[in-house]
Amino acid sequence: MKVLGISGSLRKASYNTRLLAAAGAMLGDDVRLEIHDLADVPFYDADLDGSDKPAGVRALLDAIGGADAVLFATPEFNYSIPGVLKNAIDWASRPAFESVLRGRPTAILSASPSTLGGVRAQVHLRDVLSATLTPVYPSPDFLLASAHKAFDEAGGLADEATAQFLQRYLSGFIDWARKMAAADRT
Ligand SMILES: Cc1cc2nc3c(=O)[nH]c(=O)nc-3n(C[C@H](O)[C@H](O)[C@H](O)COP(=O)(O)O)c2cc1C
């Protein structure tokens, strides 16, 4: 099973990208997480959204289209998701209601140095994804608060209880995504 990780941050030392990497290390042997960088996705421009799309957009659409599931990790910027992530979803959302996002099992993580862990961005991201007919894993949210203190030197989650919660969240997500895929085939 292939899971595409999309971080809403372009920053090299991003806590959200690190959270995706930590999640990838927790997945079973039969699940592979690939993180897709959004740095090459230009601003959405309907004039460029024809059959010959910009290379960064083509790469994003191919990555989503080739994944069994998508795992987002988003920062919270001014109580919402970063423009970088919204822009990428706007590109991926076309053609409307028939895009690569439609029906693709998805889950949302967030990380922030604040004590709220980016939860407001998660709520906004769920809402945005509902416009694209993207099913989001129904579960209690996983959010990483105080992210600047959350990682150990090996890049894992330092707090054992938080690591266990993420592990349970990911197992539930993968089971749910597999059931969605099986239901799709029947
Ligand atoms: C423009 C901007 C707005 C931000 N607004 C919020 C916010 O509303 N809530 C929050 O928890 N953190 C906010 N932050 C702090 C980010 O959570 C922090 O920079 C975080 O490290 C970004 O995620 P990253 O580490 O994955 O790059 C903001 C940061 C920036 C640059």
mmCIF file of C-alpha atoms and ligand atoms in Angstrom:
data_model
loop_
_atom_site.group_PDB
_atom_site.id
_atom_site.type_symbol
_atom_site.label_atom_id
_atom_site.label_comp_id
_atom_site.label_asym_id
_atom_site.label_seq_id
_atom_site.Cartn_x
_atom_site.Cartn_y
_atom_site.Cartn_z
ATOM 1 C CA MET A 1 0.000 0.000 0.000
ATOM 2 C CA LYS A 2 1.291 3.432 -0.926
ATOM 3 C CA VAL A 3 0.517 6.476 1.228
ATOM 4 C CA LEU A 4 1.357 9.937 -0.036
ATOM 5 C CA GLY A 5 2.471 12.370 2.667
ATOM 6 C CA ILE A 6 1.801 16.044 2.000
ATOM 7 C CA SER A 7 3.200 18.637 4.380
ATOM 8 C CA GLY A 8 1.706 22.111 4.373
ATOM 9 C CA SER A 9 5.139 23.553 5.171
ATOM 10 C CA LEU A 10 8.039 24.220 2.796
ATOM 11 C CA ARG A 11 10.460 24.839 5.670
ATOM 12 C CA LYS A 12 13.404 22.416 5.773
ATOM 13 C CA ALA A 13 13.133 21.889 9.529
ATOM 14 C CA SER A 14 9.317 21.822 9.473
ATOM 15 C CA TYR A 15 7.681 20.102 12.444
ATOM 16 C CA ASN A 16 4.895 18.929 10.143
ATOM 17 C CA THR A 17 7.292 17.324 7.679
ATOM 18 C CA ARG A 18 9.102 15.756 10.622
ATOM 19 C CA LEU A 19 5.780 14.459 11.929
ATOM 20 C CA LEU A 20 5.129 12.835 8.546
ATOM 21 C CA ALA A 21 8.575 11.223 8.639
ATOM 22 C CA ALA A 22 7.909 9.941 12.174
ATOM 23 C CA ALA A 23 4.547 8.575 11.004
ATOM 24 C CA GLY A 24 6.204 6.879 8.027
ATOM 25 C CA ALA A 25 8.593 5.070 10.359
ATOM 26 C CA MET A 26 5.616 3.690 12.337
ATOM 27 C CA LEU A 27 3.785 2.145 9.388
ATOM 28 C CA GLY A 28 3.876 -1.606 8.785
ATOM 29 C CA ASP A 29 6.252 -3.281 6.328
ATOM 30 C CA ASP A 30 3.547 -3.484 3.674
ATOM 31 C CA VAL A 31 2.818 0.252 3.773
ATOM 32 C CA ARG A 32 5.158 2.819 2.205
ATOM 33 C CA LEU A 33 4.926 6.549 2.886
ATOM 34 C CA GLU A 34 6.327 8.938 0.297
ATOM 35 C CA ILE A 35 6.492 12.630 1.147
ATOM 36 C CA HIS A 36 5.718 14.970 -1.727
ATOM 37 C CA ASP A 37 7.254 18.457 -1.581
ATOM 38 C CA LEU A 38 4.960 21.309 -2.658
ATOM 39 C CA ALA A 39 7.828 23.716 -3.461
ATOM 40 C CA ASP A 40 7.412 23.345 -7.240
ATOM 41 C CA VAL A 41 3.663 23.972 -7.359
ATOM 42 C CA PRO A 42 3.002 27.450 -8.843
ATOM 43 C CA PHE A 43 0.088 29.685 -7.847
ATOM 44 C CA TYR A 44 -3.174 28.439 -9.253
ATOM 45 C CA ASP A 45 -3.921 30.043 -12.604
ATOM 46 C CA ALA A 46 -6.868 28.767 -14.634
ATOM 47 C CA ASP A 47 -5.011 29.831 -17.791
ATOM 48 C CA LEU A 48 -2.358 27.180 -16.993
ATOM 49 C CA ASP A 49 -4.908 24.549 -15.985
ATOM 50 C CA GLY A 50 -5.372 22.966 -19.393
ATOM 51 C CA SER A 51 -4.144 19.707 -20.870
ATOM 52 C CA ASP A 52 -0.511 20.901 -20.630
ATOM 53 C CA LYS A 53 -0.115 21.695 -16.938
ATOM 54 C CA PRO A 54 3.038 23.066 -15.242
ATOM 55 C CA ALA A 55 5.506 20.281 -14.368
ATOM 56 C CA GLY A 56 5.105 20.795 -10.604
ATOM 57 C CA VAL A 57 1.353 20.408 -10.913
ATOM 58 C CA ARG A 58 1.651 17.318 -13.104
ATOM 59 C CA ALA A 59 3.983 15.757 -10.529
ATOM 60 C CA LEU A 60 1.514 16.526 -7.731
ATOM 61 C CA LEU A 61 -1.453 15.085 -9.633
ATOM 62 C CA ASP A 62 0.525 11.950 -10.561
ATOM 63 C CA ALA A 63 1.640 11.481 -6.948
ATOM 64 C CA ILE A 64 -1.913 11.770 -5.591
ATOM 65 C CA GLY A 65 -3.364 9.670 -8.400
ATOM 66 C CA GLY A 66 -0.797 6.914 -7.767
ATOM 67 C CA ALA A 67 -1.386 6.738 -4.007
ATOM 68 C CA ASP A 68 -3.814 4.460 -2.183
ATOM 69 C CA ALA A 69 -4.244 7.076 0.533
ATOM 70 C CA VAL A 70 -3.079 10.573 1.425
ATOM 71 C CA LEU A 71 -1.771 11.748 4.792
ATOM 72 C CA PHE A 72 -1.679 15.516 5.300
ATOM 73 C CA ALA A 73 0.298 17.230 8.037
ATOM 74 C CA THR A 74 -0.545 20.887 8.241
ATOM 75 C CA PRO A 75 0.737 23.869 10.148
ATOM 76 C CA GLU A 76 -1.782 26.446 11.338
ATOM 77 C CA PHE A 77 -1.259 29.901 9.841
ATOM 78 C CA ASN A 78 -3.509 32.598 11.284
ATOM 79 C CA TYR A 79 -6.079 30.023 12.393
ATOM 80 C CA SER A 80 -6.243 28.294 9.006
ATOM 81 C CA ILE A 81 -4.160 26.193 6.626
ATOM 82 C CA PRO A 82 -1.124 27.744 4.881
ATOM 83 C CA GLY A 83 -1.691 29.198 1.408
ATOM 84 C CA VAL A 84 0.848 26.702 0.040
ATOM 85 C CA LEU A 85 -1.407 23.804 1.008
ATOM 86 C CA LYS A 86 -4.658 25.458 -0.062
ATOM 87 C CA ASN A 87 -3.065 26.275 -3.421
ATOM 88 C CA ALA A 88 -1.959 22.668 -3.955
ATOM 89 C CA ILE A 89 -5.444 21.398 -3.098
ATOM 90 C CA ASP A 90 -6.980 23.919 -5.501
ATOM 91 C CA TRP A 91 -4.842 22.516 -8.336
ATOM 92 C CA ALA A 92 -5.597 18.933 -7.313
ATOM 93 C CA SER A 93 -9.325 19.630 -7.048
ATOM 94 C CA ARG A 94 -9.895 20.084 -10.779
ATOM 95 C CA PRO A 95 -11.882 19.004 -12.700
ATOM 96 C CA ALA A 96 -14.411 19.785 -10.001
ATOM 97 C CA PHE A 97 -15.972 16.683 -8.395
ATOM 98 C CA GLU A 98 -13.978 14.385 -10.716
ATOM 99 C CA SER A 99 -10.455 15.147 -9.524
ATOM 100 C CA VAL A 100 -7.679 12.849 -8.248
ATOM 101 C CA LEU A 101 -8.798 13.706 -4.728
ATOM 102 C CA ARG A 102 -12.330 12.461 -5.161
ATOM 103 C CA GLY A 103 -12.916 9.340 -3.060
ATOM 104 C CA ARG A 104 -9.253 9.026 -2.011
ATOM 105 C CA PRO A 105 -8.923 7.996 1.653
ATOM 106 C CA THR A 106 -7.222 10.787 3.556
ATOM 107 C CA ALA A 107 -6.161 11.651 7.078
ATOM 108 C CA ILE A 108 -5.071 14.892 8.699
ATOM 109 C CA LEU A 109 -2.309 15.529 11.223
ATOM 110 C CA SER A 110 -1.089 18.877 12.491
ATOM 111 C CA ALA A 111 1.843 20.177 14.487
ATOM 112 C CA SER A 112 2.434 23.535 16.097
ATOM 113 C CA PRO A 113 4.615 24.977 18.841
ATOM 114 C CA SER A 114 1.373 26.201 20.459
ATOM 115 C CA THR A 115 -0.596 24.241 23.025
ATOM 116 C CA LEU A 116 -3.489 23.829 20.559
ATOM 117 C CA GLY A 117 -1.343 21.898 18.068
ATOM 118 C CA GLY A 118 -2.888 23.444 14.954
ATOM 119 C CA VAL A 119 -6.365 22.054 15.574
ATOM 120 C CA ARG A 120 -8.071 25.035 13.945
ATOM 121 C CA ALA A 121 -6.192 24.313 10.711
ATOM 122 C CA GLN A 122 -7.425 20.717 10.876
ATOM 123 C CA VAL A 123 -11.028 21.889 11.031
ATOM 124 C CA HIS A 124 -10.483 24.159 8.027
ATOM 125 C CA LEU A 125 -8.712 21.416 6.075
ATOM 126 C CA ARG A 126 -11.607 18.992 6.630
ATOM 127 C CA ASP A 127 -13.964 21.633 5.286
ATOM 128 C CA VAL A 128 -11.801 22.301 2.210
ATOM 129 C CA LEU A 129 -11.525 18.573 1.485
ATOM 130 C CA SER A 130 -15.289 18.167 1.718
ATOM 131 C CA ALA A 131 -15.544 20.506 -1.293
ATOM 132 C CA THR A 132 -13.372 18.050 -3.246
ATOM 133 C CA LEU A 133 -15.365 14.950 -2.201
ATOM 134 C CA THR A 134 -12.309 13.630 -0.355
ATOM 135 C CA PRO A 135 -13.234 11.277 2.491
ATOM 136 C CA VAL A 136 -11.358 12.086 5.713
ATOM 137 C CA TYR A 137 -10.650 9.383 8.315
ATOM 138 C CA PRO A 138 -13.336 9.695 11.005
ATOM 139 C CA SER A 139 -11.376 9.608 14.248
ATOM 140 C CA PRO A 140 -10.419 11.718 17.226
ATOM 141 C CA ASP A 141 -7.857 14.208 15.896
ATOM 142 C CA PHE A 142 -4.134 13.678 16.227
ATOM 143 C CA LEU A 143 -2.459 17.005 16.867
ATOM 144 C CA LEU A 144 1.088 17.602 18.015
ATOM 145 C CA ALA A 145 1.199 20.487 20.486
ATOM 146 C CA SER A 146 4.465 22.065 21.699
ATOM 147 C CA ALA A 147 6.044 20.626 18.553
ATOM 148 C CA HIS A 148 9.358 22.380 19.230
ATOM 149 C CA LYS A 149 9.838 20.035 22.210
ATOM 150 C CA ALA A 150 8.177 16.925 20.786
ATOM 151 C CA PHE A 151 10.927 15.163 18.817
ATOM 152 C CA ASP A 152 13.870 13.137 20.037
ATOM 153 C CA GLU A 153 17.268 13.195 18.365
ATOM 154 C CA ALA A 154 16.389 10.287 16.075
ATOM 155 C CA GLY A 155 13.340 12.182 14.753
ATOM 156 C CA GLY A 156 10.787 10.099 16.639
ATOM 157 C CA LEU A 157 8.224 11.401 19.114
ATOM 158 C CA ALA A 158 9.866 11.810 22.499
ATOM 159 C CA ASP A 159 6.715 11.286 24.565
ATOM 160 C CA GLU A 160 5.717 7.621 24.717
ATOM 161 C CA ALA A 161 1.964 8.264 25.148
ATOM 162 C CA THR A 162 1.935 10.640 22.162
ATOM 163 C CA ALA A 163 3.824 8.083 20.051
ATOM 164 C CA GLN A 164 1.317 5.381 21.030
ATOM 165 C CA PHE A 165 -1.611 7.635 20.135
ATOM 166 C CA LEU A 166 -0.084 8.319 16.714
ATOM 167 C CA GLN A 167 0.555 4.607 16.214
ATOM 168 C CA ARG A 168 -3.113 3.804 16.993
ATOM 169 C CA TYR A 169 -4.292 6.649 14.786
ATOM 170 C CA LEU A 170 -2.203 5.389 11.844
ATOM 171 C CA SER A 171 -3.271 1.748 12.287
ATOM 172 C CA GLY A 172 -6.912 2.830 12.316
ATOM 173 C CA PHE A 173 -6.355 5.024 9.267
ATOM 174 C CA ILE A 174 -4.690 2.246 7.253
ATOM 175 C CA ASP A 175 -7.450 -0.264 8.172
ATOM 176 C CA TRP A 176 -10.114 2.260 7.206
ATOM 177 C CA ALA A 177 -8.341 3.122 3.910
ATOM 178 C CA ARG A 178 -8.107 -0.594 3.034
ATOM 179 C CA LYS A 179 -11.823 -1.065 3.747
ATOM 180 C CA MET A 180 -12.623 1.940 1.561
ATOM 181 C CA ALA A 181 -10.559 0.437 -1.286
ATOM 182 C CA ALA A 182 -12.236 -2.972 -0.874
ATOM 183 C CA ALA A 183 -15.710 -1.379 -0.855
ATOM 184 C CA ASP A 184 -14.772 0.479 -4.029
ATOM 185 C CA ARG A 185 -13.998 -2.803 -5.807
ATOM 186 C CA THR A 186 -17.377 -4.378 -4.933
HETATM 187 C C1 LIG B 1 2.267 33.438 9.047
HETATM 188 C C2 LIG B 1 2.228 32.555 10.268
HETATM 189 C C3 LIG B 1 1.065 32.433 10.973
HETATM 190 C C4 LIG B 1 1.006 31.574 12.070
HETATM 191 N N1 LIG B 1 -0.184 31.416 12.737
HETATM 192 C C5 LIG B 1 -0.288 30.439 13.671
HETATM 193 C C6 LIG B 1 -1.566 30.104 14.231
HETATM 194 O O1 LIG B 1 -2.588 30.688 13.907
HETATM 195 N N2 LIG B 1 -1.616 29.102 15.131
HETATM 196 C C7 LIG B 1 -0.494 28.393 15.510
HETATM 197 O O2 LIG B 1 -0.610 27.453 16.306
HETATM 198 N N3 LIG B 1 0.727 28.709 15.013
HETATM 199 C C8 LIG B 1 0.853 29.713 14.103
HETATM 200 N N4 LIG B 1 2.071 30.006 13.539
HETATM 201 C C9 LIG B 1 3.270 29.311 14.045
HETATM 202 C C10 LIG B 1 3.469 27.987 13.304
HETATM 203 O O3 LIG B 1 2.686 26.996 13.935
HETATM 204 C C11 LIG B 1 4.951 27.609 13.363
HETATM 205 O O4 LIG B 1 5.713 28.538 12.623
HETATM 206 C C12 LIG B 1 5.193 26.201 12.853
HETATM 207 O O5 LIG B 1 6.498 25.814 13.179
HETATM 208 C C13 LIG B 1 4.937 26.080 11.354
HETATM 209 O O6 LIG B 1 4.933 24.739 10.976
HETATM 210 P P1 LIG B 1 6.241 23.974 10.423
HETATM 211 O O7 LIG B 1 7.164 23.807 11.609
HETATM 212 O O8 LIG B 1 5.733 22.689 9.924
HETATM 213 O O9 LIG B 1 6.877 24.836 9.370
HETATM 214 C C14 LIG B 1 2.161 30.872 12.479
HETATM 215 C C15 LIG B 1 3.350 31.027 11.741
HETATM 216 C C16 LIG B 1 3.382 31.830 10.655
HETATM 217 C C17 LIG B 1 4.676 31.970 9.861
#
